PDB file of C-alpha atoms in Angstrom:
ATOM      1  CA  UNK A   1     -16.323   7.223  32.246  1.00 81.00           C
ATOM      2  CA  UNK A   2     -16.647   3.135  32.813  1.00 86.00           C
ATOM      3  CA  UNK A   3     -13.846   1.013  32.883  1.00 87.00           C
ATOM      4  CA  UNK A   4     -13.796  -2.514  31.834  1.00 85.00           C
ATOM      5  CA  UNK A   5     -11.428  -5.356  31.697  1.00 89.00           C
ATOM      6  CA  UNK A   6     -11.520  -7.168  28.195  1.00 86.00           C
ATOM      7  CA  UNK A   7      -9.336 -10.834  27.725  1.00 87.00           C
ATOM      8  CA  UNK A   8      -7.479 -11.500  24.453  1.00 86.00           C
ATOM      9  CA  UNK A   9      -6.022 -14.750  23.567  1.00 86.00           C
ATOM     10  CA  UNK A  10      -2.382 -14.379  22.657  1.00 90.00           C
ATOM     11  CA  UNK A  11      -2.514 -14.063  18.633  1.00 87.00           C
ATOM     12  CA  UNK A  12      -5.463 -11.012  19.217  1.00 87.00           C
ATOM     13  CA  UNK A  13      -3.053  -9.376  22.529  1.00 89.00           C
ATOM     14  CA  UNK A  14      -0.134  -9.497  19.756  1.00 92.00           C
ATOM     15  CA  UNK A  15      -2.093  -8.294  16.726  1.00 91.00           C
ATOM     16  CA  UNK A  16      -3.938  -5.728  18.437  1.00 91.00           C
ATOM     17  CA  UNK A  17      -0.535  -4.498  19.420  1.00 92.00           C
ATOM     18  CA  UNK A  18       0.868  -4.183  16.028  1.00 92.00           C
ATOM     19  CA  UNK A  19      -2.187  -2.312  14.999  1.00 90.00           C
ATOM     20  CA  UNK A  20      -1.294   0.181  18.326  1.00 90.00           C
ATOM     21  CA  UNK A  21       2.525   0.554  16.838  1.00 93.00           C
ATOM     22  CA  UNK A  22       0.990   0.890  13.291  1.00 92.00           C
ATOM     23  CA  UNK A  23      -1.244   3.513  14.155  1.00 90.00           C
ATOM     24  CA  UNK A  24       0.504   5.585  16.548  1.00 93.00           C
ATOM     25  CA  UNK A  25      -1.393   4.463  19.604  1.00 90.00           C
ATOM     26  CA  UNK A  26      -0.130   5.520  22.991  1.00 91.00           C
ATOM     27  CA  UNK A  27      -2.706   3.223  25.295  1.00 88.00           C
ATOM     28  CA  UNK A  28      -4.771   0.730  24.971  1.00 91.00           C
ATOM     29  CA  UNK A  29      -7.977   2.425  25.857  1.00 90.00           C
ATOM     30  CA  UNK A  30      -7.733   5.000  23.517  1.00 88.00           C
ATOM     31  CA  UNK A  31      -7.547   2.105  20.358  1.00 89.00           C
ATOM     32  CA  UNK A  32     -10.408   0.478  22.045  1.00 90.00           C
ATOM     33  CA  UNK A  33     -12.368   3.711  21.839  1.00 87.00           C
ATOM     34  CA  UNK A  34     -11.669   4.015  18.866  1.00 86.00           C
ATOM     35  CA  UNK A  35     -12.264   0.882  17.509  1.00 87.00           C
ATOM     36  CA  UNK A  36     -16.108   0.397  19.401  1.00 87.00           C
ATOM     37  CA  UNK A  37     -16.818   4.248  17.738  1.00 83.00           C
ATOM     38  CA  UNK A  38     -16.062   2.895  14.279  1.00 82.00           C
ATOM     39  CA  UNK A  39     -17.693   0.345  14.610  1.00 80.00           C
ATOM     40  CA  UNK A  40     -21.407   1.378  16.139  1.00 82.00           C
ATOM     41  CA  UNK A  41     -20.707   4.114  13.260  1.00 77.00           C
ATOM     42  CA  UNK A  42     -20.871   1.388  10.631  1.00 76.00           C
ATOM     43  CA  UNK A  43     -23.629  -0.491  12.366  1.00 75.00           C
ATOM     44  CA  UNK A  44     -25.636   2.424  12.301  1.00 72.00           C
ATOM     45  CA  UNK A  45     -25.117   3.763   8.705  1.00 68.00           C
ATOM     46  CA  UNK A  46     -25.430   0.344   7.162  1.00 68.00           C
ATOM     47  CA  UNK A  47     -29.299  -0.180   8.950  1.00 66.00           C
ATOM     48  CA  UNK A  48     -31.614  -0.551   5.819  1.00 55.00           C
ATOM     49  CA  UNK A  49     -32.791   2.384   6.282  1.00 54.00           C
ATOM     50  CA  UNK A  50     -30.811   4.752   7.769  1.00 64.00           C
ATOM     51  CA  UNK A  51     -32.208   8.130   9.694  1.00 77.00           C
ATOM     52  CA  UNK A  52     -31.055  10.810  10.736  1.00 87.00           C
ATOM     53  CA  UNK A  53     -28.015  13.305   9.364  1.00 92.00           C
ATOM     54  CA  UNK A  54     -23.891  12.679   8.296  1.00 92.00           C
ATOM     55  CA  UNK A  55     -21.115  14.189   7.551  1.00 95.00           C
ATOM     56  CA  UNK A  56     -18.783  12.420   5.115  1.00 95.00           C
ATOM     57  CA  UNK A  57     -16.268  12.533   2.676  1.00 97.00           C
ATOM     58  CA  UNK A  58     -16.711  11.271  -1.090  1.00 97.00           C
ATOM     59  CA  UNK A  59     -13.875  10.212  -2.756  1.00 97.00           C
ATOM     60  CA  UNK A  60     -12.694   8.535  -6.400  1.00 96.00           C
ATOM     61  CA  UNK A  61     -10.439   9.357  -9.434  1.00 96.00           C
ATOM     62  CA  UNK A  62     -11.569   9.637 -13.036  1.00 94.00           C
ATOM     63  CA  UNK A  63      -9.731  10.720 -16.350  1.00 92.00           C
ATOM     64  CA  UNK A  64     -11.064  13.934 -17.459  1.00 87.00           C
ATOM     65  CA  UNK A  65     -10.484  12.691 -21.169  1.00 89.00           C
ATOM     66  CA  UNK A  66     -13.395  10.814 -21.050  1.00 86.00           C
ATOM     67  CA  UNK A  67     -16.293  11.455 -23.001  1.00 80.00           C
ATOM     68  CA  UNK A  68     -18.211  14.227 -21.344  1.00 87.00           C
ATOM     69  CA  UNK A  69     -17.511  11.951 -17.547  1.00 88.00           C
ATOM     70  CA  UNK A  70     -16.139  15.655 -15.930  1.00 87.00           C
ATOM     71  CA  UNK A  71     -19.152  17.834 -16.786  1.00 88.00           C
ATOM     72  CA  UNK A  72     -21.144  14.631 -15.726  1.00 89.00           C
ATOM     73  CA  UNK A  73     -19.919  14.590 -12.405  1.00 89.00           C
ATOM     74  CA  UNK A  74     -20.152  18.589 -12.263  1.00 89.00           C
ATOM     75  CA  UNK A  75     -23.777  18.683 -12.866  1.00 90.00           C
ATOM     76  CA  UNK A  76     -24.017  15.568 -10.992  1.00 89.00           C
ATOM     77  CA  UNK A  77     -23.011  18.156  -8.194  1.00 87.00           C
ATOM     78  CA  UNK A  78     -24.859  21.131  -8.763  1.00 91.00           C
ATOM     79  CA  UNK A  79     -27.645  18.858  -8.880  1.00 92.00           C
ATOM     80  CA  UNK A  80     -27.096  17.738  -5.174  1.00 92.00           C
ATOM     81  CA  UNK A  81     -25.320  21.385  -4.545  1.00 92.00           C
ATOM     82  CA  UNK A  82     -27.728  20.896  -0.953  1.00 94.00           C
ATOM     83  CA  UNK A  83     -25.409  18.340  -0.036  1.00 96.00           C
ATOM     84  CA  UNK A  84     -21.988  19.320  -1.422  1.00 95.00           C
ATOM     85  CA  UNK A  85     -19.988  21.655   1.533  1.00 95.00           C
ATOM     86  CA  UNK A  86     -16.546  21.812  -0.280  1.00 95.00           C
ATOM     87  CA  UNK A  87     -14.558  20.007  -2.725  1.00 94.00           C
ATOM     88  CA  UNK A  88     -11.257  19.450  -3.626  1.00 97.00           C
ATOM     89  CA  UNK A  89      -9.756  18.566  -7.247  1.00 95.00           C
ATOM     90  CA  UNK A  90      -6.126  17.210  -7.579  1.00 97.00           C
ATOM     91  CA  UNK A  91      -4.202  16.483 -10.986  1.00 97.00           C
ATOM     92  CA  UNK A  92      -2.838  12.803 -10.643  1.00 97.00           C
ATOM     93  CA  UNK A  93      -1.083  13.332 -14.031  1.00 96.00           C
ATOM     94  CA  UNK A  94      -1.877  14.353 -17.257  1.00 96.00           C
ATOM     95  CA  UNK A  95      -5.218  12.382 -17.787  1.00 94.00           C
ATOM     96  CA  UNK A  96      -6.131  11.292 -14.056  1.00 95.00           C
ATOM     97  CA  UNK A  97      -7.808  13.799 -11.273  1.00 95.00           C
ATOM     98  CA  UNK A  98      -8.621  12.882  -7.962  1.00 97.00           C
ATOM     99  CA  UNK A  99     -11.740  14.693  -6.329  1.00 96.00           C
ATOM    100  CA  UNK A 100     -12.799  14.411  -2.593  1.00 98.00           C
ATOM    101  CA  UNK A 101     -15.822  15.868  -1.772  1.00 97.00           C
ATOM    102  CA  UNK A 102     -17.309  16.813   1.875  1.00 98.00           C
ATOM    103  CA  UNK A 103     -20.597  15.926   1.958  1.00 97.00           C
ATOM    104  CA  UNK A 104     -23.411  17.075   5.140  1.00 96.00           C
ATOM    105  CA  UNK A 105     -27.227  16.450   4.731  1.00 94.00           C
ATOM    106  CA  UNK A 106     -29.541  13.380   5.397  1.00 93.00           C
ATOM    107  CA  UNK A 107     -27.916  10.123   5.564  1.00 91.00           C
ATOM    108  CA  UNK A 108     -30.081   8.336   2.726  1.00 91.00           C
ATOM    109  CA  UNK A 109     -29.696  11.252   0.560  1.00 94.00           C
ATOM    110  CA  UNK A 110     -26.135  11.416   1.545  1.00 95.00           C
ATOM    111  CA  UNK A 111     -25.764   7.452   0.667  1.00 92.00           C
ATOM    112  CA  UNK A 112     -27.656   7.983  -2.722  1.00 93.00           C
ATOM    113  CA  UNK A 113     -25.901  10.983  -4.409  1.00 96.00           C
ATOM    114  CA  UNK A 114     -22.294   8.553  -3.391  1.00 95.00           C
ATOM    115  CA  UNK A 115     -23.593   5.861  -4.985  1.00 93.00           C
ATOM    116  CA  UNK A 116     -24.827   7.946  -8.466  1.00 93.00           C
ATOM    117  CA  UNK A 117     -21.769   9.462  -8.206  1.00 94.00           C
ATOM    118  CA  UNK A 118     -19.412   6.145  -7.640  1.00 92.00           C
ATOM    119  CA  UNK A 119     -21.621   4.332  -9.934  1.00 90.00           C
ATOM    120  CA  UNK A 120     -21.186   6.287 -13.136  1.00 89.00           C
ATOM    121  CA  UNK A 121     -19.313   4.770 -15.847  1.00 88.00           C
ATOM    122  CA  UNK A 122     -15.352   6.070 -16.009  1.00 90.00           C
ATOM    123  CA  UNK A 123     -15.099   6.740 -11.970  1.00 92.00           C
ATOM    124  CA  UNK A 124     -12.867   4.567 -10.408  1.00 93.00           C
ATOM    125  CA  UNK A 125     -11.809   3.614  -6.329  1.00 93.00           C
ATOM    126  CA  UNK A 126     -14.966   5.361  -5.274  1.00 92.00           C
ATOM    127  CA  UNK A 127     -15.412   5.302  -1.479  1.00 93.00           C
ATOM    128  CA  UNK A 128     -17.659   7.489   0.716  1.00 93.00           C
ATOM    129  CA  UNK A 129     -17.037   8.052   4.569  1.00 92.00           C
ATOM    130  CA  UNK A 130     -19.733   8.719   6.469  1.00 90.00           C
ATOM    131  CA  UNK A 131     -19.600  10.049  10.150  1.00 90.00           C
ATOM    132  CA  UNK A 132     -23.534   9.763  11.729  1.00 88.00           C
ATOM    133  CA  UNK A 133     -24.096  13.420  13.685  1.00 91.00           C
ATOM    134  CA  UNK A 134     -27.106  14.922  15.412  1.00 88.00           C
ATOM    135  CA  UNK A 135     -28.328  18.123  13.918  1.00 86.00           C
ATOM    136  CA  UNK A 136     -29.846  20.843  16.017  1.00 87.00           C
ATOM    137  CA  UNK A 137     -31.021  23.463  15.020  1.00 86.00           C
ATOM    138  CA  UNK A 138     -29.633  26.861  15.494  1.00 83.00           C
ATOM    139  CA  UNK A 139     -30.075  30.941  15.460  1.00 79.00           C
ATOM    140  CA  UNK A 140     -28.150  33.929  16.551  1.00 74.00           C
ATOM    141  CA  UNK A 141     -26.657  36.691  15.086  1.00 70.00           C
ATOM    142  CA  UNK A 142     -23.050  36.814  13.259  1.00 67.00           C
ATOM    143  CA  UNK A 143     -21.859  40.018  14.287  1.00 67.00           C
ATOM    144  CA  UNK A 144     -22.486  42.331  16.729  1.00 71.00           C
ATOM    145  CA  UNK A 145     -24.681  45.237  14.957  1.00 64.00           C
ATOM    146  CA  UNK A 146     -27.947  45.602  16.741  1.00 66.00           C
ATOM    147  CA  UNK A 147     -28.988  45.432  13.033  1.00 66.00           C
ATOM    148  CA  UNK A 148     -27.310  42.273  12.183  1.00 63.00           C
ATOM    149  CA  UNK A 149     -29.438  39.362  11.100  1.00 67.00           C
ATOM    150  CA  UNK A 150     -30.292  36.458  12.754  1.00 69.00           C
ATOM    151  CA  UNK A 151     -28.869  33.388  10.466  1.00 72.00           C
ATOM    152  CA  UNK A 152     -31.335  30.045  10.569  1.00 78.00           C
ATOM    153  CA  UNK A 153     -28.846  27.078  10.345  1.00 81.00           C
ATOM    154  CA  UNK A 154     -28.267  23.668  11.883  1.00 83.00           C
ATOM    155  CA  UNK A 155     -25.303  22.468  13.871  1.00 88.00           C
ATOM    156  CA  UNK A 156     -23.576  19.299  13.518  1.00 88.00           C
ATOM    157  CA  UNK A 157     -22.351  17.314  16.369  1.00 89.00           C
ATOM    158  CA  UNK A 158     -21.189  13.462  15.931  1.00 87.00           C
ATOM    159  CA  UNK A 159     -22.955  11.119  17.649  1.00 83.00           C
ATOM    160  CA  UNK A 160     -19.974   8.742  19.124  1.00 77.00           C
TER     161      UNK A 160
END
């Protein structure tokens, strides 16, 4: 680990303190950490053309009243069903539902399902999260048969 010394002027030292208390931060370094990680993470996803693979969460509300806007958004998924690791569906009230979706796969496909998805007419506060990782790929057994088959898969580790 590296250690470096970092200056604020007064009004930074007192808002970056706030933010601390706000958040629950216990030390300094630990914000900072986490502050630089979010940041390269942006930098990274938001390059024109972003490589690589994510992990993310998709999230936005949308009345299921709406003409035919739920089955939309369900075919929307089974269309990307590659992409889609779990969701979540939550009834708001009577009309409103709130869906978050995890989301693992290439970063541009990733980016471009969100943004059909966000995009369609009826969903509202869309917002997708996306966490860069390193896939590597993977093989062993689940079990421990001498018959049991190997699985083919990737693992996902972040990045920062």
């Amino acid at each position: 680990m590296e250690r470096f010394t970092v200056s604020l002027d007064d009004g930074l030292a007192q808002q970056f303190g706030e933010f601390m208390a706000q958040h629950g931060y216990n030390n300094r370094s630990e914000a900072v950490r986490d502050l630089i990680r979010s940041r390269l993470e942006q930098e990274r996803l938001q390059q024109p053309v972003a490589e690589g693979y994510c992990v993310g969460t998709l999230t936005y509300v949308y009345n299921h009243h709406e003409r035919e806007l739920a089955s939309r958004v369900t075919q929307s998924h089974h269309n990307h069903h590659d992409l889609t690791v779990a969701m979540q569906h939550v009834h708001l009230d009577h009309d409103n539902c709130l869906e978050t979706v995890i989301l693992r796969g290439p970063v541009q496909s990733v980016q471009a399902f969100a943004d059909q998805v966000i995009s369609s007419p009826g969903i509202r506060h869309g917002r997708l999260h996306l966490i860069p990782v390193d896939a590597e790929p993977a093989s062993h057994t689940h079990g421990k048969a001498p018959y049991a088959p190997q699985f083919q898969h990737l693992h996902f580790r972040p990045i920062t």
